[in-house]
């Protein structure tokens, strides 16, 4: 493995990890809210 190849790998993996982490965080933030549970009126059964 040449020095330039090693340098590319040292830069590539942290950048890839940051991109995956950012994507996961955005997916959790931007996801649709859960559906609201149906409301039950106390007088009707």
Short mmCIF file of N, CA, C and O in Angstrom, two decimals, residues 18-33:
data_model
loop_
_atom_site.label_atom_id
_atom_site.label_comp_id
_atom_site.label_asym_id
_atom_site.label_seq_id
_atom_site.Cartn_x
_atom_site.Cartn_y
_atom_site.Cartn_z
N UNK A 18 -18.86 10.41 9.31
CA UNK A 18 -19.60 11.65 9.56
C UNK A 18 -20.84 11.74 8.67
O UNK A 18 -21.91 12.18 9.13
N UNK A 19 -20.72 11.33 7.43
CA UNK A 19 -21.88 11.37 6.53
C UNK A 19 -22.97 10.41 6.99
O UNK A 19 -24.15 10.76 6.97
N UNK A 20 -22.60 9.23 7.41
CA UNK A 20 -23.59 8.26 7.90
C UNK A 20 -24.25 8.77 9.17
O UNK A 20 -25.47 8.68 9.33
N UNK A 21 -23.46 9.33 10.08
CA UNK A 21 -24.02 9.87 11.32
C UNK A 21 -24.95 11.04 11.06
O UNK A 21 -26.02 11.14 11.68
N UNK A 22 -24.56 11.92 10.15
CA UNK A 22 -25.43 13.05 9.81
C UNK A 22 -26.72 12.57 9.15
O UNK A 22 -27.80 13.07 9.47
N UNK A 23 -26.62 11.60 8.27
CA UNK A 23 -27.81 11.06 7.63
C UNK A 23 -28.75 10.40 8.63
O UNK A 23 -29.97 10.57 8.55
N UNK A 24 -28.21 9.68 9.58
CA UNK A 24 -29.04 9.04 10.61
C UNK A 24 -29.72 10.09 11.48
O UNK A 24 -30.91 9.98 11.79
N UNK A 25 -28.97 11.12 11.88
CA UNK A 25 -29.55 12.17 12.71
C UNK A 25 -30.66 12.90 11.95
O UNK A 25 -31.73 13.18 12.51
N UNK A 26 -30.43 13.21 10.69
CA UNK A 26 -31.46 13.90 9.90
C UNK A 26 -32.69 13.01 9.69
O UNK A 26 -33.82 13.50 9.69
N UNK A 27 -32.48 11.72 9.50
CA UNK A 27 -33.61 10.82 9.33
C UNK A 27 -34.47 10.77 10.59
O UNK A 27 -35.70 10.73 10.52
N UNK A 28 -33.83 10.78 11.76
CA UNK A 28 -34.60 10.77 13.00
C UNK A 28 -35.30 12.10 13.25
O UNK A 28 -36.42 12.13 13.76
N UNK A 29 -34.66 13.20 12.88
CA UNK A 29 -35.26 14.52 13.10
C UNK A 29 -36.41 14.77 12.14
O UNK A 29 -37.46 15.29 12.53
N UNK A 30 -36.26 14.37 10.89
CA UNK A 30 -37.22 14.73 9.86
C UNK A 30 -38.32 13.69 9.64
O UNK A 30 -39.18 13.88 8.78
N UNK A 31 -38.30 12.61 10.42
CA UNK A 31 -39.32 11.58 10.19
C UNK A 31 -40.70 12.10 10.58
O UNK A 31 -40.86 13.01 11.39
N UNK A 32 -41.72 11.47 10.02
CA UNK A 32 -43.10 11.88 10.28
C UNK A 32 -43.46 11.55 11.73
O UNK A 32 -43.03 10.53 12.27
N UNK A 33 -44.26 12.39 12.36
CA UNK A 33 -44.66 12.09 13.74
C UNK A 33 -45.58 10.87 13.77
O UNK A 33 -46.26 10.56 12.80
#
